[in-house]
CSV table of C-alpha atoms in Angstrom, one decimal:
chain,number,residue,atom,x,y,z
K,1,MET,CA,1.7,-3.1,10.5
K,2,ASN,CA,-1.7,-3.3,11.2
K,3,ILE,CA,-4.7,-4.7,8.9
K,4,THR,CA,-8.3,-4.3,9.9
K,5,LEU,CA,-11.5,-5.2,7.8
K,6,THR,CA,-14.9,-2.7,8.4
K,7,ARG,CA,-18.1,-3.7,6.4
K,8,THR,CA,-19.9,-0.6,5.1
K,9,GLY,CA,-22.9,-2.1,3.0
K,10,ASP,CA,-21.7,-4.2,0.2
K,11,ALA,CA,-17.9,-3.0,0.5
K,12,ALA,CA,-14.9,-4.0,2.4
K,13,VAL,CA,-13.3,-1.2,4.0
K,14,ILE,CA,-9.9,-2.2,5.0
K,15,ALA,CA,-7.3,-0.3,7.2
K,16,VAL,CA,-3.7,-0.9,6.4
K,17,GLN,CA,-1.7,1.0,8.7
K,18,GLY,CA,2.2,1.7,9.3
K,19,ARG,CA,4.7,0.1,7.5
K,20,VAL,CA,4.1,-2.2,4.4
K,21,ASP,CA,7.9,-3.5,3.3
K,22,THR,CA,9.1,-6.7,2.5
K,23,LEU,CA,9.1,-8.2,6.1
K,24,SER,CA,5.4,-7.2,6.0
K,25,ALA,CA,3.8,-7.6,2.7
K,26,PRO,CA,3.2,-11.0,2.6
K,27,THR,CA,1.2,-11.0,6.0
K,28,VAL,CA,-0.7,-8.1,4.1
K,29,GLU,CA,-1.3,-10.4,0.9
K,30,GLN,CA,-2.3,-13.4,3.1
K,31,LYS,CA,-4.9,-11.5,5.3
K,32,LEU,CA,-6.5,-9.8,1.7
K,33,THR,CA,-6.4,-13.0,-0.3
K,34,GLN,CA,-8.2,-14.8,2.6
K,35,TRP,CA,-10.9,-11.8,2.4
K,36,LEU,CA,-11.1,-12.6,-1.2
K,37,ASP,CA,-11.6,-16.1,-0.7
K,38,GLU,CA,-14.4,-15.6,1.9
K,39,GLY,CA,-16.4,-13.6,-0.9
K,40,GLU,CA,-15.4,-10.0,-0.7
K,41,THR,CA,-15.9,-8.7,-4.0
K,42,ARG,CA,-15.6,-4.5,-3.4
K,43,MET,CA,-12.6,-4.0,-1.4
K,44,ILE,CA,-11.6,-0.4,-0.6
K,45,LEU,CA,-7.9,0.2,0.8
K,46,ASP,CA,-8.0,2.7,3.2
K,47,LEU,CA,-4.3,4.1,3.4
K,48,SER,CA,-4.4,7.1,5.8
K,49,GLU,CA,-2.4,5.9,8.2
K,50,LEU,CA,0.1,3.8,5.9
K,51,GLU,CA,3.2,5.5,6.9
K,52,TYR,CA,5.3,3.9,4.1
K,53,ILE,CA,5.1,1.4,1.2
K,54,SER,CA,7.9,-0.6,-0.8
K,55,SER,CA,7.8,-2.1,-3.9
K,56,ALA,CA,7.0,-5.1,-2.2
K,57,GLY,CA,3.9,-3.6,-0.7
K,58,LEU,CA,3.1,-2.5,-4.3
K,59,ARG,CA,3.4,-5.8,-5.7
K,60,THR,CA,1.0,-7.4,-3.0
K,61,VAL,CA,-1.7,-4.6,-3.7
K,62,LEU,CA,-0.9,-5.4,-8.0
K,63,VAL,CA,-1.5,-8.9,-7.0
K,64,ILE,CA,-4.6,-8.3,-4.9
K,65,GLY,CA,-6.1,-6.0,-7.6
K,66,LYS,CA,-6.0,-8.4,-10.5
K,67,LYS,CA,-7.3,-11.1,-8.3
K,68,ALA,CA,-10.3,-9.0,-7.2
K,69,LYS,CA,-11.0,-7.9,-10.9
K,70,ALA,CA,-10.6,-11.8,-12.2
K,71,ASN,CA,-13.0,-12.9,-9.5
K,72,GLY,CA,-15.5,-9.8,-10.9
K,73,GLY,CA,-14.8,-7.7,-8.2
K,74,SER,CA,-12.9,-4.4,-7.5
K,75,LEU,CA,-9.9,-2.9,-5.4
K,76,CYS,CA,-9.6,0.6,-4.9
K,77,CYS,CA,-7.2,2.9,-2.8
K,78,CYS,CA,-8.0,6.0,-0.7
K,79,ALA,CA,-6.8,8.6,1.6
K,80,LEU,CA,-3.2,8.1,0.2
K,81,ARG,CA,-0.9,11.0,2.1
K,82,GLY,CA,2.4,12.5,1.7
K,83,MET,CA,5.2,10.1,0.4
K,84,VAL,CA,3.0,7.3,-0.2
K,85,ARG,CA,0.8,9.0,-2.6
K,86,LYS,CA,4.1,10.4,-4.4
K,87,VAL,CA,5.0,6.4,-4.4
K,88,PHE,CA,1.9,5.3,-6.1
K,89,ASP,CA,2.0,8.4,-8.8
K,90,VAL,CA,5.6,7.8,-9.7
K,91,SER,CA,5.2,3.8,-9.9
K,92,GLY,CA,2.0,4.4,-12.2
K,93,PHE,CA,-0.3,2.9,-9.8
K,94,SER,CA,-2.7,5.8,-9.6
K,95,LEU,CA,-3.1,5.6,-13.3
K,96,VAL,CA,-4.3,1.7,-13.4
K,97,LEU,CA,-6.0,1.6,-9.9
K,98,PRO,CA,-8.7,3.6,-8.9
K,99,VAL,CA,-7.4,6.3,-6.3
K,100,TYR,CA,-10.1,8.7,-3.9
K,101,ASN,CA,-9.3,11.4,-1.6
K,102,THR,CA,-11.4,9.8,1.3
K,103,VAL,CA,-13.1,6.5,2.3
K,104,ASP,CA,-16.6,8.5,1.7
K,105,GLU,CA,-15.5,9.2,-1.8
K,106,ALA,CA,-14.5,5.6,-2.4
K,107,LEU,CA,-18.1,4.1,-1.2
K,108,ALA,CA,-20.3,6.8,-3.0
K,109,ALA,CA,-18.2,5.8,-6.3
K,110,GLY,CA,-20.0,2.6,-5.7
Q,1,MET,CA,36.2,16.0,12.1
Q,2,MET,CA,33.0,15.0,12.2
Q,3,ASN,CA,31.8,11.5,12.7
Q,4,ASN,CA,29.5,11.5,9.5
Q,5,ARG,CA,30.4,8.1,7.8
Q,6,HIS,CA,28.8,4.8,9.7
Q,7,ASN,CA,30.4,1.3,7.9
Q,8,PHE,CA,28.4,-1.4,8.3
Q,9,THR,CA,29.0,-5.0,7.1
Q,10,MET,CA,25.7,-6.8,6.1
Q,11,LYS,CA,25.1,-10.2,6.2
Q,12,THR,CA,22.8,-11.5,2.9
Q,13,THR,CA,19.9,-12.7,4.6
Q,14,ARG,CA,16.4,-11.2,5.4
Q,15,LYS,CA,16.8,-10.6,9.0
Q,16,ALA,CA,20.2,-8.9,8.6
Q,17,LEU,CA,18.9,-6.4,6.0
Q,18,THR,CA,15.9,-5.8,8.6
Q,19,ASP,CA,18.6,-4.9,11.8
Q,20,LEU,CA,20.4,-3.0,9.2
Q,21,VAL,CA,17.8,-0.7,8.6
Q,22,GLY,CA,16.3,-0.7,11.9
Q,23,ARG,CA,20.1,0.5,13.2
Q,24,ILE,CA,20.2,3.0,10.5
Q,25,ASN,CA,16.8,4.7,11.0
Q,26,ALA,CA,18.0,4.8,14.7
Q,27,LEU,CA,20.9,6.8,13.9
Q,28,LEU,CA,18.9,9.0,11.7
Q,29,GLU,CA,16.1,9.6,14.1
Q,30,PRO,CA,17.5,12.4,16.2
Q,31,ARG,CA,18.6,14.6,13.3
Q,32,ASP,CA,14.7,15.4,12.6
Q,33,LEU,CA,15.0,15.3,8.7
Q,34,PRO,CA,12.2,16.0,6.4
Q,35,ASP,CA,9.6,12.8,6.5
Q,36,ARG,CA,10.8,12.6,2.4
Q,37,VAL,CA,14.5,12.2,3.1
Q,38,THR,CA,13.7,9.4,5.9
Q,39,TYR,CA,11.3,7.7,3.6
Q,40,VAL,CA,13.7,7.7,0.6
Q,41,VAL,CA,16.7,6.5,2.4
Q,42,ASN,CA,14.5,3.5,4.0
Q,43,LEU,CA,13.5,3.0,0.3
Q,44,VAL,CA,17.0,3.1,-1.0
Q,45,LEU,CA,18.3,0.5,1.8
Q,46,GLU,CA,15.0,-1.9,1.2
Q,47,GLU,CA,15.1,-2.3,-2.4
Q,48,ILE,CA,19.1,-2.3,-3.1
Q,49,LEU,CA,19.7,-4.4,-0.5
Q,50,THR,CA,16.6,-7.0,-1.3
Q,51,ASN,CA,17.8,-7.1,-4.8
Q,52,ILE,CA,21.4,-8.1,-3.8
Q,53,VAL,CA,19.8,-10.5,-1.0
Q,54,LYS,CA,17.6,-12.0,-3.7
Q,55,TYR,CA,19.6,-11.8,-6.8
Q,56,GLY,CA,23.1,-11.0,-6.5
Q,57,PHE,CA,24.5,-14.4,-6.0
Q,58,ASP,CA,24.4,-17.4,-7.8
Q,59,ASP,CA,25.1,-20.0,-5.0
Q,60,ASP,CA,23.2,-20.6,-1.6
Q,61,HIS,CA,26.1,-19.3,0.5
Q,62,VAL,CA,25.8,-16.2,3.0
Q,63,HIS,CA,27.7,-13.3,1.3
Q,64,ASP,CA,28.7,-9.7,3.1
Q,65,VAL,CA,27.8,-6.5,1.6
Q,66,GLU,CA,29.5,-3.2,2.7
Q,67,VAL,CA,27.0,-0.5,3.6
Q,68,THR,CA,28.4,3.2,4.3
Q,69,LEU,CA,26.1,5.8,5.2
Q,70,ILE,CA,27.4,9.4,4.6
Q,71,LEU,CA,26.0,12.1,6.5
Q,72,ASP,CA,26.6,15.7,4.7
Q,73,PRO,CA,24.8,18.9,5.8
Q,74,ASP,CA,22.8,18.9,3.0
Q,75,GLU,CA,22.6,15.2,1.5
Q,76,ILE,CA,22.7,11.5,2.8
Q,77,SER,CA,24.8,9.1,0.5
Q,78,ILE,CA,24.5,5.3,0.8
Q,79,GLU,CA,27.3,3.5,-1.1
Q,80,PHE,CA,26.6,-0.2,-1.5
Q,81,GLU,CA,29.4,-2.7,-2.3
Q,82,ASP,CA,29.2,-6.4,-2.9
Q,83,ARG,CA,31.0,-9.1,-4.7
Q,84,GLY,CA,27.9,-10.7,-6.6
Q,85,LYS,CA,27.3,-10.7,-10.4
Q,86,GLN,CA,27.9,-7.8,-12.2
Q,87,PHE,CA,24.4,-5.3,-12.0
Q,88,ASP,CA,24.2,-1.8,-13.0
Q,89,PRO,CA,20.7,-0.6,-11.8
Q,90,LEU,CA,20.9,2.1,-14.1
Q,91,SER,CA,20.8,-0.4,-16.9
Q,92,VAL,CA,17.3,-1.5,-16.4
Q,93,SER,CA,14.6,0.1,-18.4
Q,94,PRO,CA,11.6,1.7,-16.5
Q,95,PRO,CA,8.3,-0.4,-16.5
Q,96,PRO,CA,5.8,1.4,-19.0
Q,97,LEU,CA,3.4,3.6,-17.0
Q,98,ASP,CA,0.3,3.4,-19.2
Q,99,GLU,CA,-0.5,-0.1,-18.8
Q,100,SER,CA,-3.9,-1.7,-17.5
Q,101,LEU,CA,-4.2,-3.3,-14.2
Q,102,MET,CA,-4.4,-6.6,-15.9
Q,103,ASP,CA,-1.1,-6.2,-18.0
Q,104,MET,CA,0.7,-4.8,-15.2
Q,105,GLU,CA,3.9,-7.1,-14.0
Q,106,PRO,CA,4.3,-7.3,-10.3
Q,107,GLY,CA,7.7,-7.5,-10.5
Q,108,GLY,CA,11.3,-5.0,-11.0
Q,109,ARG,CA,9.4,-1.8,-9.7
Q,110,GLY,CA,11.9,-1.3,-6.9
Q,111,ILE,CA,14.9,0.0,-8.8
Q,112,HIS,CA,13.0,2.4,-10.8
Q,113,LEU,CA,11.2,3.6,-7.5
Q,114,VAL,CA,14.9,4.4,-6.4
Q,115,ARG,CA,15.8,6.0,-9.6
Q,116,THR,CA,12.9,8.2,-9.4
Q,117,MET,CA,12.8,9.2,-5.8
Q,118,ALA,CA,16.5,9.6,-4.8
Q,119,ASN,CA,18.3,12.7,-6.2
Q,120,SER,CA,21.3,10.9,-7.6
Q,121,MET,CA,22.7,7.5,-8.4
Q,122,THR,CA,26.0,6.2,-9.5
Q,123,TYR,CA,27.4,2.8,-10.2
Q,124,ARG,CA,30.9,1.3,-11.2
Q,125,ARG,CA,32.4,-2.2,-11.5
Q,126,ASP,CA,35.7,-2.2,-9.5
Q,127,ARG,CA,37.3,-5.4,-10.7
Q,128,ASP,CA,34.9,-8.4,-9.0
Q,129,LYS,CA,33.1,-5.5,-7.0
Q,130,ASN,CA,29.8,-3.8,-7.5
Q,131,ILE,CA,29.9,-0.1,-6.3
Q,132,LEU,CA,26.5,1.6,-6.2
Q,133,THR,CA,26.2,5.0,-4.5
Q,134,VAL,CA,22.6,6.7,-3.7
Q,135,SER,CA,22.3,10.5,-2.6
Q,136,VAL,CA,19.2,11.7,-1.2
Q,137,ARG,CA,19.5,15.8,-0.4
Q,138,HIS,CA,17.9,17.3,2.0
Q,139,ARG,CA,16.5,20.0,0.0
Q,140,GLU,CA,14.3,19.3,-3.2
Q,141,GLN,CA,15.8,21.2,-5.8
């Protein structure tokens, strides 16, 4: 698992790559919490290179999504592929979080 | 006879769980399975075993879980046997899908994911054992 933040205007584009499972989800949560605490309000998760996510990873996305919203900010996901998209769909995450096809679409959505 | 059954005994620790998932992935890799099958097998192993490790036993001891991987020409089945508390994952009702973000509960999604993504799931209690079998077909029907 690899996680990197790139600033684009007021948005933090965060690329999460590889596997987010029981083992790596706490690291992802810790990183995202740190960025929220540092004042990021508009978080865009770029999942184009996310290969695997389990319920532990979904839990992290949910926890951070709620924290961002409670802070008056937002969290959205974009560029989900194949099975990762399917997991978001069947778990209902695509209904409660904004999901965009590309990073550019997410940025344009303001 | 083809050697299509692989038996593993896993200790109920996070480390043993990660090791087992790694070993099974190494077994599956040369078979060149569709992405969906590999993904769902990983999900089944992680979600079911995490549940057993976290909630299966009331004491703090390390227990054994028997995991059998059965590789058939058109499906992969995984059998889990543990002597923990009686737990039928098929009795868990799915979380509602139409909640808002703020209402959504963080936990309890693993079993639902497995039930939705795998092709079949059967549970029986045999004396003091939970026996759960989950199958993933190579071709979606």
